[in-house]
Amino acid sequence: MHNIVVVGTGDYYAKTLAPVLAQLQKEGFLNVVVTIDSVERRPCVALAEVDHRRREPGIPLRNLIADLKPLNPIVILAHANLYHATDAEDLVQHGFRVILQKPYAINQDELQILENILDHYPQRLALVESYQTWNTLLFLFLAGMVKSTVFNSPNSYGRLSASVSNDYWGQLRSLIGPPRYVQVNILEGSKMFGHLDHRGQHLIDLQQGGGMIQDLAIHALAPLMAVENLIGQIQNADCVRIARCQQYLKMVATRFNLPLKQVGETYAEMRFTTTTNVPVVVLVGKYVLGKDQRNITMVGEFGTMHCNLTNLSVTIILGEEIFSPLTFALQRLPLVHYTTIKEAINELLGQDQILEYSATAVNLRCQSLALEVLRSTHQSVSTISVYSDGAQQIFV
C-alpha cells in the first residue's frame, strides 16, 4: 500500500485523476492520505472523504506535509505549471518522492532543475505522460518497447488485454520494413477536449507554460522518442508553423488580462528529420476540425502502420491487403491514467514496470525539445496566423 499526497485539485483532478486514484485505492494498491491546493477542493464524488489542506502563498509544500513524513508518501504534483519544477525540487531535497505532470518545466532554468534532481536523486522523481502508457501501448508493443508479458498478467494493469498474439511483439519493422515517413496528429476539436474556455491561465499564458506545443507536443513526441531504434533520433525542428483560433483569442481577452505576445498558440505544425533521414511531421492543436483526430502513421518500405490513438487500435496495410486491426481494451476501469499512475509509482519503486525503458528519461528529452521549439519559433515568427474554430485547413 503506497501512501499518496495530491497537490492540485482543479479540473484535471476532479475529472481524471481522482477517479483513477479511487480505483487503485479500492484495489489496495495505494492510499490517498491528503489533497492540497491554494483553494478549497471542488466537489468530487471520488475520494470525497480524503482530508484537504489549504496552501497559503509562500508556504513550502514540505512544511504542509512534514507530519506525513513517517508514511513515506509519494506526492503527485498536478497543480499549475509554473510551480512544477520548484516544488519538485523542494520535496525531493527533503526526502519525498514525486510524480510530476507535464509540462515539467516552463523554461531552461527549470529544465536544469529537473536534470539536477534526476542526476543526484535517482528514483525520487517520475515524469508522467499518458500516451506511452495508454494511447500508444499497442504501437510500442509491436515495436518491442513494452514488455512482452504485459497482456499475460491482466490483474497487474487493470485487466489490460489485447487481440494480438505475443508472436507480434517487436515485429513492427519486420512487418512494414524500414520506416520512410512518420506523421503524428493530435488534433482536438470536440466539445469535450477541443476547447480551453473553462481551463486555467496556465494553459494559455506562455510565461506559465501555456500553448499547445507544451500541452500536446510531448504526447506526440514521446512515443517516437521511445522507438528511435526504428526511426533514428529526432533532431531540432526543420520548420515550425503556429496559429491561434479567433474564438480562443476573444475568450482570452474576456477572461484574462494578457498581452497578445503572451498568449499561447492553439495549433502547431512541426517538421523534423531523424538521424537516419526519416521525415517526421507532428500536428498538434485544439479548436480544429470540429472533432478529435489522434493517430500515428508510419510508412515503411513494405507497408504502412496506422495507430488510432483514440480507439486504441492498430491497422497494418501490406500492399493491397488489409489485416484485421490489432486491438486492446481496458475494461471496467475509469479513464486512461490508470496504467500511467501505476507505471509511475512502479518506476519510483523500481519494480513491475510495463515499459522496457525509462519513461522519465524520454519525457525529459521531450520537454527539452519542446522548449527549444518554442524558443526558436517565437523568436522567428513576427505574425501568428489566425483561424476560425473547427477549421479544416489552418494555413491558406
PDB file of C-alpha atoms in Angstrom, residues 21-282:
ATOM      1  CA  LEU A  21      -6.764   7.027  -7.670  1.00  0.00           C
ATOM      2  CA  ALA A  22     -10.052   5.902  -6.127  1.00  0.00           C
ATOM      3  CA  GLN A  23      -9.977   2.752  -8.278  1.00  0.00           C
ATOM      4  CA  LEU A  24      -6.376   1.986  -7.318  1.00  0.00           C
ATOM      5  CA  GLN A  25      -7.235   2.611  -3.661  1.00  0.00           C
ATOM      6  CA  LYS A  26     -10.175   0.214  -3.902  1.00  0.00           C
ATOM      7  CA  GLU A  27      -7.782  -2.422  -5.269  1.00  0.00           C
ATOM      8  CA  GLY A  28      -5.428  -1.891  -2.311  1.00  0.00           C
ATOM      9  CA  PHE A  29      -2.547  -0.562  -4.419  1.00  0.00           C
ATOM     10  CA  LEU A  30      -2.414   2.900  -2.835  1.00  0.00           C
ATOM     11  CA  ASN A  31      -3.966   5.115  -0.184  1.00  0.00           C
ATOM     12  CA  VAL A  32      -4.636   8.823  -0.750  1.00  0.00           C
ATOM     13  CA  VAL A  33      -3.949  10.493   2.587  1.00  0.00           C
ATOM     14  CA  VAL A  34      -4.473  14.172   1.761  1.00  0.00           C
ATOM     15  CA  THR A  35      -5.041  16.654  -1.070  1.00  0.00           C
ATOM     16  CA  ILE A  36      -3.541  20.150  -1.189  1.00  0.00           C
ATOM     17  CA  ASP A  37      -4.455  23.305  -3.081  1.00  0.00           C
ATOM     18  CA  SER A  38      -4.475  27.076  -2.665  1.00  0.00           C
ATOM     19  CA  VAL A  39      -8.280  26.931  -2.710  1.00  0.00           C
ATOM     20  CA  GLU A  40     -10.892  24.596  -1.298  1.00  0.00           C
ATOM     21  CA  ARG A  41     -11.278  21.334  -3.175  1.00  0.00           C
ATOM     22  CA  ARG A  42     -14.161  21.397  -5.617  1.00  0.00           C
ATOM     23  CA  PRO A  43     -16.963  18.872  -5.009  1.00  0.00           C
ATOM     24  CA  CYS A  44     -15.913  15.490  -6.339  1.00  0.00           C
ATOM     25  CA  VAL A  45     -17.564  12.109  -5.808  1.00  0.00           C
ATOM     26  CA  ALA A  46     -14.282  10.201  -5.863  1.00  0.00           C
ATOM     27  CA  LEU A  47     -12.168  10.430  -2.686  1.00  0.00           C
ATOM     28  CA  ALA A  48     -14.661  12.836  -1.084  1.00  0.00           C
ATOM     29  CA  GLU A  49     -13.659  11.598   2.368  1.00  0.00           C
ATOM     30  CA  VAL A  50      -9.950  12.461   1.966  1.00  0.00           C
ATOM     31  CA  ASP A  51      -8.638  15.367   4.062  1.00  0.00           C
ATOM     32  CA  HIS A  52      -7.802  18.617   2.271  1.00  0.00           C
ATOM     33  CA  ARG A  53      -5.207  21.215   3.234  1.00  0.00           C
ATOM     34  CA  ARG A  54      -5.038  24.814   2.036  1.00  0.00           C
ATOM     35  CA  ARG A  55      -1.694  26.139   0.887  1.00  0.00           C
ATOM     36  CA  GLU A  56      -1.123  29.790   1.621  1.00  0.00           C
ATOM     37  CA  PRO A  57       1.200  31.902  -0.577  1.00  0.00           C
ATOM     38  CA  GLY A  58       4.883  31.420   0.180  1.00  0.00           C
ATOM     39  CA  ILE A  59       4.430  28.225   2.221  1.00  0.00           C
ATOM     40  CA  PRO A  60       6.731  25.398   1.045  1.00  0.00           C
ATOM     41  CA  LEU A  61       4.932  22.142   0.352  1.00  0.00           C
ATOM     42  CA  ARG A  62       7.343  20.277   2.589  1.00  0.00           C
ATOM     43  CA  ASN A  63       6.023  22.245   5.566  1.00  0.00           C
ATOM     44  CA  LEU A  64       2.436  21.270   4.799  1.00  0.00           C
ATOM     45  CA  ILE A  65       3.213  17.553   4.807  1.00  0.00           C
ATOM     46  CA  ALA A  66       6.045  17.368   7.319  1.00  0.00           C
ATOM     47  CA  ASP A  67       3.789  15.404   9.698  1.00  0.00           C
ATOM     48  CA  LEU A  68       3.263  12.789   6.974  1.00  0.00           C
ATOM     49  CA  LYS A  69       6.961  12.018   6.578  1.00  0.00           C
ATOM     50  CA  PRO A  70       6.717   8.769   8.607  1.00  0.00           C
ATOM     51  CA  LEU A  71       4.257   7.497   5.965  1.00  0.00           C
ATOM     52  CA  ASN A  72       6.905   7.952   3.243  1.00  0.00           C
ATOM     53  CA  PRO A  73       4.299   9.293   0.799  1.00  0.00           C
ATOM     54  CA  ILE A  74       4.572   9.777  -2.933  1.00  0.00           C
ATOM     55  CA  VAL A  75       3.495  13.298  -3.906  1.00  0.00           C
ATOM     56  CA  ILE A  76       1.646  13.787  -7.205  1.00  0.00           C
ATOM     57  CA  LEU A  77       2.107  17.340  -8.469  1.00  0.00           C
ATOM     58  CA  ALA A  78      -0.905  18.178 -10.635  1.00  0.00           C
ATOM     59  CA  HIS A  79      -1.105  21.904  -9.957  1.00  0.00           C
ATOM     60  CA  ALA A  80      -0.300  24.972 -12.078  1.00  0.00           C
ATOM     61  CA  ASN A  81       2.647  24.586 -14.463  1.00  0.00           C
ATOM     62  CA  LEU A  82       4.824  27.366 -13.062  1.00  0.00           C
ATOM     63  CA  TYR A  83       5.146  25.584  -9.689  1.00  0.00           C
ATOM     64  CA  HIS A  84       6.076  22.147 -11.056  1.00  0.00           C
ATOM     65  CA  ALA A  85       9.871  22.231 -11.085  1.00  0.00           C
ATOM     66  CA  THR A  86      10.470  24.310  -7.949  1.00  0.00           C
ATOM     67  CA  ASP A  87       8.026  22.308  -5.842  1.00  0.00           C
ATOM     68  CA  ALA A  88       9.505  19.056  -7.121  1.00  0.00           C
ATOM     69  CA  GLU A  89      12.979  20.258  -6.134  1.00  0.00           C
ATOM     70  CA  ASP A  90      11.823  21.324  -2.677  1.00  0.00           C
ATOM     71  CA  LEU A  91      10.124  17.998  -1.990  1.00  0.00           C
ATOM     72  CA  VAL A  92      12.838  15.729  -3.375  1.00  0.00           C
ATOM     73  CA  GLN A  93      15.596  17.535  -1.490  1.00  0.00           C
ATOM     74  CA  HIS A  94      13.653  16.948   1.730  1.00  0.00           C
ATOM     75  CA  GLY A  95      13.199  13.232   1.235  1.00  0.00           C
ATOM     76  CA  PHE A  96       9.895  12.937  -0.599  1.00  0.00           C
ATOM     77  CA  ARG A  97       9.226  11.068  -3.835  1.00  0.00           C
ATOM     78  CA  VAL A  98       7.422  12.958  -6.587  1.00  0.00           C
ATOM     79  CA  ILE A  99       5.314  12.223  -9.646  1.00  0.00           C
ATOM     80  CA  LEU A 100       5.206  15.253 -11.943  1.00  0.00           C
ATOM     81  CA  GLN A 101       2.625  16.039 -14.618  1.00  0.00           C
ATOM     82  CA  LYS A 102       3.549  17.815 -17.871  1.00  0.00           C
ATOM     83  CA  PRO A 103       4.727  20.350 -18.777  1.00  0.00           C
ATOM     84  CA  TYR A 104       7.546  19.567 -16.398  1.00  0.00           C
ATOM     85  CA  ALA A 105       9.463  22.817 -16.964  1.00  0.00           C
ATOM     86  CA  ILE A 106       8.382  26.130 -18.467  1.00  0.00           C
ATOM     87  CA  ASN A 107      11.887  27.460 -19.191  1.00  0.00           C
ATOM     88  CA  GLN A 108      15.518  26.356 -19.424  1.00  0.00           C
ATOM     89  CA  ASP A 109      16.266  27.183 -15.777  1.00  0.00           C
ATOM     90  CA  GLU A 110      13.510  24.848 -14.627  1.00  0.00           C
ATOM     91  CA  LEU A 111      14.668  22.160 -17.056  1.00  0.00           C
ATOM     92  CA  GLN A 112      18.103  22.385 -15.412  1.00  0.00           C
ATOM     93  CA  ILE A 113      16.467  21.943 -12.000  1.00  0.00           C
ATOM     94  CA  LEU A 114      14.843  18.695 -13.144  1.00  0.00           C
ATOM     95  CA  GLU A 115      18.056  17.437 -14.741  1.00  0.00           C
ATOM     96  CA  ASN A 116      19.888  18.053 -11.453  1.00  0.00           C
ATOM     97  CA  ILE A 117      17.207  16.204  -9.483  1.00  0.00           C
ATOM     98  CA  LEU A 118      17.413  13.172 -11.736  1.00  0.00           C
ATOM     99  CA  ASP A 119      21.232  13.211 -11.586  1.00  0.00           C
ATOM    100  CA  HIS A 120      21.511  13.476  -7.806  1.00  0.00           C
ATOM    101  CA  TYR A 121      18.342  11.786  -6.548  1.00  0.00           C
ATOM    102  CA  PRO A 122      17.747   8.599  -8.554  1.00  0.00           C
ATOM    103  CA  GLN A 123      14.225   7.133  -8.321  1.00  0.00           C
ATOM    104  CA  ARG A 124      12.891  10.181  -6.459  1.00  0.00           C
ATOM    105  CA  LEU A 125      11.195  11.811  -9.443  1.00  0.00           C
ATOM    106  CA  ALA A 126       8.954  10.322 -12.139  1.00  0.00           C
ATOM    107  CA  LEU A 127       7.815  12.420 -15.107  1.00  0.00           C
ATOM    108  CA  VAL A 128       4.496  11.092 -16.399  1.00  0.00           C
ATOM    109  CA  GLU A 129       2.934  11.238 -19.854  1.00  0.00           C
ATOM    110  CA  SER A 130      -0.121   9.142 -20.676  1.00  0.00           C
ATOM    111  CA  TYR A 131       0.389   8.396 -24.370  1.00  0.00           C
ATOM    112  CA  GLN A 132       3.267   5.982 -23.748  1.00  0.00           C
ATOM    113  CA  THR A 133       1.397   4.047 -21.098  1.00  0.00           C
ATOM    114  CA  TRP A 134      -2.015   4.042 -22.754  1.00  0.00           C
ATOM    115  CA  ASN A 135      -2.760   5.558 -26.178  1.00  0.00           C
ATOM    116  CA  THR A 136       0.313   4.084 -27.934  1.00  0.00           C
ATOM    117  CA  LEU A 137       0.755   0.985 -25.802  1.00  0.00           C
ATOM    118  CA  LEU A 138      -0.062  -1.414 -28.642  1.00  0.00           C
ATOM    119  CA  PHE A 139       2.216   0.508 -31.037  1.00  0.00           C
ATOM    120  CA  LEU A 140       5.059   0.243 -28.504  1.00  0.00           C
ATOM    121  CA  PHE A 141       4.279  -3.465 -28.018  1.00  0.00           C
ATOM    122  CA  LEU A 142       4.677  -4.063 -31.762  1.00  0.00           C
ATOM    123  CA  ALA A 143       7.923  -2.077 -31.645  1.00  0.00           C
ATOM    124  CA  GLY A 144       9.219  -4.222 -28.776  1.00  0.00           C
ATOM    125  CA  MET A 145       9.333  -1.348 -26.276  1.00  0.00           C
ATOM    126  CA  VAL A 146       6.672  -2.787 -23.958  1.00  0.00           C
ATOM    127  CA  LYS A 147       7.308  -5.982 -22.014  1.00  0.00           C
ATOM    128  CA  SER A 148       6.083  -8.977 -23.987  1.00  0.00           C
ATOM    129  CA  THR A 149       4.216 -10.220 -20.894  1.00  0.00           C
ATOM    130  CA  VAL A 150       2.112  -7.073 -20.445  1.00  0.00           C
ATOM    131  CA  PHE A 151      -1.053  -8.790 -21.679  1.00  0.00           C
ATOM    132  CA  ASN A 152      -0.363 -12.098 -19.918  1.00  0.00           C
ATOM    133  CA  SER A 153      -0.964 -10.848 -16.359  1.00  0.00           C
ATOM    134  CA  PRO A 154      -4.277  -8.993 -16.679  1.00  0.00           C
ATOM    135  CA  ASN A 155      -4.728  -8.290 -12.984  1.00  0.00           C
ATOM    136  CA  SER A 156      -1.478  -6.322 -12.778  1.00  0.00           C
ATOM    137  CA  TYR A 157      -2.638  -3.481 -15.017  1.00  0.00           C
ATOM    138  CA  GLY A 158      -6.390  -3.366 -14.698  1.00  0.00           C
ATOM    139  CA  ARG A 159      -7.322  -6.406 -16.811  1.00  0.00           C
ATOM    140  CA  LEU A 160      -5.441  -4.969 -19.765  1.00  0.00           C
ATOM    141  CA  SER A 161      -5.972  -7.297 -22.706  1.00  0.00           C
ATOM    142  CA  ALA A 162      -5.190  -7.310 -26.401  1.00  0.00           C
ATOM    143  CA  SER A 163      -6.365  -9.125 -29.506  1.00  0.00           C
ATOM    144  CA  VAL A 164      -2.773  -9.574 -30.572  1.00  0.00           C
ATOM    145  CA  SER A 165      -0.586 -12.634 -30.252  1.00  0.00           C
ATOM    146  CA  ASN A 166       2.726 -12.392 -28.428  1.00  0.00           C
ATOM    147  CA  ASP A 167       4.222 -13.572 -31.728  1.00  0.00           C
ATOM    148  CA  TYR A 168       3.810  -9.965 -32.941  1.00  0.00           C
ATOM    149  CA  TRP A 169       5.898  -8.497 -30.127  1.00  0.00           C
ATOM    150  CA  GLY A 170       8.754  -6.465 -31.586  1.00  0.00           C
ATOM    151  CA  GLN A 171       7.754  -7.342 -35.173  1.00  0.00           C
ATOM    152  CA  LEU A 172       6.798  -3.896 -36.484  1.00  0.00           C
ATOM    153  CA  ARG A 173       9.934  -3.455 -38.578  1.00  0.00           C
ATOM    154  CA  SER A 174       9.614  -6.993 -39.973  1.00  0.00           C
ATOM    155  CA  LEU A 175       6.016  -6.251 -40.977  1.00  0.00           C
ATOM    156  CA  ILE A 176       6.320  -2.823 -42.621  1.00  0.00           C
ATOM    157  CA  GLY A 177      10.042  -2.690 -43.370  1.00  0.00           C
ATOM    158  CA  PRO A 178      12.447   0.182 -42.644  1.00  0.00           C
ATOM    159  CA  PRO A 179      10.437   3.367 -41.866  1.00  0.00           C
ATOM    160  CA  ARG A 180      10.399   6.005 -44.591  1.00  0.00           C
ATOM    161  CA  TYR A 181       7.955   8.575 -43.144  1.00  0.00           C
ATOM    162  CA  VAL A 182       6.152   9.222 -39.852  1.00  0.00           C
ATOM    163  CA  GLN A 183       3.264  11.543 -39.047  1.00  0.00           C
ATOM    164  CA  VAL A 184       1.561  12.142 -35.706  1.00  0.00           C
ATOM    165  CA  ASN A 185      -1.701  14.069 -35.408  1.00  0.00           C
ATOM    166  CA  ILE A 186      -3.063  15.116 -32.029  1.00  0.00           C
ATOM    167  CA  LEU A 187      -5.848  17.415 -33.152  1.00  0.00           C
ATOM    168  CA  GLU A 188      -8.717  18.090 -30.787  1.00  0.00           C
ATOM    169  CA  GLY A 189     -11.877  19.919 -31.794  1.00  0.00           C
ATOM    170  CA  SER A 190     -14.641  18.142 -29.895  1.00  0.00           C
ATOM    171  CA  LYS A 191     -16.637  19.855 -27.163  1.00  0.00           C
ATOM    172  CA  MET A 192     -15.075  17.581 -24.555  1.00  0.00           C
ATOM    173  CA  PHE A 193     -11.386  18.038 -25.440  1.00  0.00           C
ATOM    174  CA  GLY A 194     -11.085  20.721 -28.069  1.00  0.00           C
ATOM    175  CA  HIS A 195     -11.580  23.976 -26.159  1.00  0.00           C
ATOM    176  CA  LEU A 196      -9.924  25.898 -23.330  1.00  0.00           C
ATOM    177  CA  ASP A 197     -12.906  28.064 -22.353  1.00  0.00           C
ATOM    178  CA  HIS A 198     -13.111  26.686 -18.823  1.00  0.00           C
ATOM    179  CA  ARG A 199      -9.424  25.973 -18.220  1.00  0.00           C
ATOM    180  CA  GLY A 200      -6.899  27.928 -16.201  1.00  0.00           C
ATOM    181  CA  GLN A 201      -4.485  30.637 -17.293  1.00  0.00           C
ATOM    182  CA  HIS A 202      -1.519  28.275 -17.018  1.00  0.00           C
ATOM    183  CA  LEU A 203      -2.700  26.503 -20.206  1.00  0.00           C
ATOM    184  CA  ILE A 204      -2.818  29.804 -22.105  1.00  0.00           C
ATOM    185  CA  ASP A 205      -0.057  32.093 -20.827  1.00  0.00           C
ATOM    186  CA  LEU A 206       3.301  31.312 -22.437  1.00  0.00           C
ATOM    187  CA  GLN A 207       5.083  32.557 -19.321  1.00  0.00           C
ATOM    188  CA  GLN A 208       3.249  29.899 -17.297  1.00  0.00           C
ATOM    189  CA  GLY A 209       3.868  27.026 -19.702  1.00  0.00           C
ATOM    190  CA  GLY A 210       0.786  27.585 -21.836  1.00  0.00           C
ATOM    191  CA  GLY A 211       0.220  26.824 -25.502  1.00  0.00           C
ATOM    192  CA  MET A 212      -0.309  23.585 -27.396  1.00  0.00           C
ATOM    193  CA  ILE A 213       3.379  22.875 -28.023  1.00  0.00           C
ATOM    194  CA  GLN A 214       3.815  22.474 -24.268  1.00  0.00           C
ATOM    195  CA  ASP A 215       0.448  20.764 -23.790  1.00  0.00           C
ATOM    196  CA  LEU A 216       0.319  18.316 -26.699  1.00  0.00           C
ATOM    197  CA  ALA A 217       3.738  18.061 -28.376  1.00  0.00           C
ATOM    198  CA  ILE A 218       5.135  15.935 -25.536  1.00  0.00           C
ATOM    199  CA  HIS A 219       2.266  13.477 -26.135  1.00  0.00           C
ATOM    200  CA  ALA A 220       3.186  13.334 -29.814  1.00  0.00           C
ATOM    201  CA  LEU A 221       6.959  13.150 -29.441  1.00  0.00           C
ATOM    202  CA  ALA A 222       7.323  10.754 -26.505  1.00  0.00           C
ATOM    203  CA  PRO A 223       6.206   7.582 -28.347  1.00  0.00           C
ATOM    204  CA  LEU A 224       8.507   8.480 -31.251  1.00  0.00           C
ATOM    205  CA  MET A 225      11.498   9.019 -28.973  1.00  0.00           C
ATOM    206  CA  ALA A 226      10.732   5.627 -27.473  1.00  0.00           C
ATOM    207  CA  VAL A 227      11.186   3.951 -30.887  1.00  0.00           C
ATOM    208  CA  GLU A 228      14.343   5.718 -32.044  1.00  0.00           C
ATOM    209  CA  ASN A 229      15.830   2.274 -32.649  1.00  0.00           C
ATOM    210  CA  LEU A 230      13.362   2.148 -35.560  1.00  0.00           C
ATOM    211  CA  ILE A 231      13.330   5.709 -36.899  1.00  0.00           C
ATOM    212  CA  GLY A 232      16.536   7.305 -35.603  1.00  0.00           C
ATOM    213  CA  GLN A 233      16.935  10.174 -33.162  1.00  0.00           C
ATOM    214  CA  ILE A 234      14.693  13.193 -33.601  1.00  0.00           C
ATOM    215  CA  GLN A 235      16.644  16.387 -34.219  1.00  0.00           C
ATOM    216  CA  ASN A 236      15.662  20.010 -33.704  1.00  0.00           C
ATOM    217  CA  ALA A 237      12.730  21.064 -35.862  1.00  0.00           C
ATOM    218  CA  ASP A 238      13.415  21.907 -39.507  1.00  0.00           C
ATOM    219  CA  CYS A 239      10.260  24.001 -39.765  1.00  0.00           C
ATOM    220  CA  VAL A 240       7.509  25.111 -37.346  1.00  0.00           C
ATOM    221  CA  ARG A 241       4.280  26.965 -38.102  1.00  0.00           C
ATOM    222  CA  ILE A 242       1.873  28.131 -35.395  1.00  0.00           C
ATOM    223  CA  ALA A 243      -1.569  29.710 -35.304  1.00  0.00           C
ATOM    224  CA  ARG A 244      -4.250  30.852 -32.870  1.00  0.00           C
ATOM    225  CA  CYS A 245      -8.010  30.371 -33.072  1.00  0.00           C
ATOM    226  CA  GLN A 246     -10.034  33.583 -33.390  1.00  0.00           C
ATOM    227  CA  GLN A 247     -12.695  32.466 -30.886  1.00  0.00           C
ATOM    228  CA  TYR A 248      -9.966  31.468 -28.428  1.00  0.00           C
ATOM    229  CA  LEU A 249      -8.416  34.944 -28.684  1.00  0.00           C
ATOM    230  CA  LYS A 250     -11.797  36.505 -27.889  1.00  0.00           C
ATOM    231  CA  MET A 251     -12.192  34.242 -24.855  1.00  0.00           C
ATOM    232  CA  VAL A 252      -8.717  35.104 -23.590  1.00  0.00           C
ATOM    233  CA  ALA A 253      -9.391  38.840 -23.991  1.00  0.00           C
ATOM    234  CA  THR A 254     -12.577  38.479 -21.935  1.00  0.00           C
ATOM    235  CA  ARG A 255     -11.215  36.292 -19.139  1.00  0.00           C
ATOM    236  CA  PHE A 256      -7.527  37.155 -18.801  1.00  0.00           C
ATOM    237  CA  ASN A 257      -5.550  40.383 -18.814  1.00  0.00           C
ATOM    238  CA  LEU A 258      -2.742  39.137 -21.054  1.00  0.00           C
ATOM    239  CA  PRO A 259      -0.755  40.984 -23.709  1.00  0.00           C
ATOM    240  CA  LEU A 260      -1.091  39.238 -27.070  1.00  0.00           C
ATOM    241  CA  LYS A 261       2.573  38.210 -27.136  1.00  0.00           C
ATOM    242  CA  GLN A 262       1.970  36.065 -24.015  1.00  0.00           C
ATOM    243  CA  VAL A 263      -0.994  34.188 -25.468  1.00  0.00           C
ATOM    244  CA  GLY A 264      -0.012  30.655 -26.465  1.00  0.00           C
ATOM    245  CA  GLU A 265      -0.663  29.001 -29.795  1.00  0.00           C
ATOM    246  CA  THR A 266      -3.661  26.717 -30.285  1.00  0.00           C
ATOM    247  CA  TYR A 267      -2.183  24.948 -33.316  1.00  0.00           C
ATOM    248  CA  ALA A 268       1.325  23.947 -34.401  1.00  0.00           C
ATOM    249  CA  GLU A 269       2.892  22.096 -37.320  1.00  0.00           C
ATOM    250  CA  MET A 270       6.384  20.771 -36.655  1.00  0.00           C
ATOM    251  CA  ARG A 271       8.641  19.071 -39.175  1.00  0.00           C
ATOM    252  CA  PHE A 272      11.726  17.103 -38.133  1.00  0.00           C
ATOM    253  CA  THR A 273      14.309  14.856 -39.759  1.00  0.00           C
ATOM    254  CA  THR A 274      15.803  11.997 -37.772  1.00  0.00           C
ATOM    255  CA  THR A 275      19.441  10.947 -37.736  1.00  0.00           C
ATOM    256  CA  THR A 276      18.521   8.204 -40.234  1.00  0.00           C
ATOM    257  CA  ASN A 277      16.879  10.769 -42.551  1.00  0.00           C
ATOM    258  CA  VAL A 278      13.294   9.771 -41.762  1.00  0.00           C
ATOM    259  CA  PRO A 279      10.933  12.770 -42.142  1.00  0.00           C
ATOM    260  CA  VAL A 280       8.669  13.251 -39.105  1.00  0.00           C
ATOM    261  CA  VAL A 281       5.630  15.545 -39.214  1.00  0.00           C
ATOM    262  CA  VAL A 282       3.818  16.431 -35.979  1.00  0.00           C
TER     263      VAL A 282
END
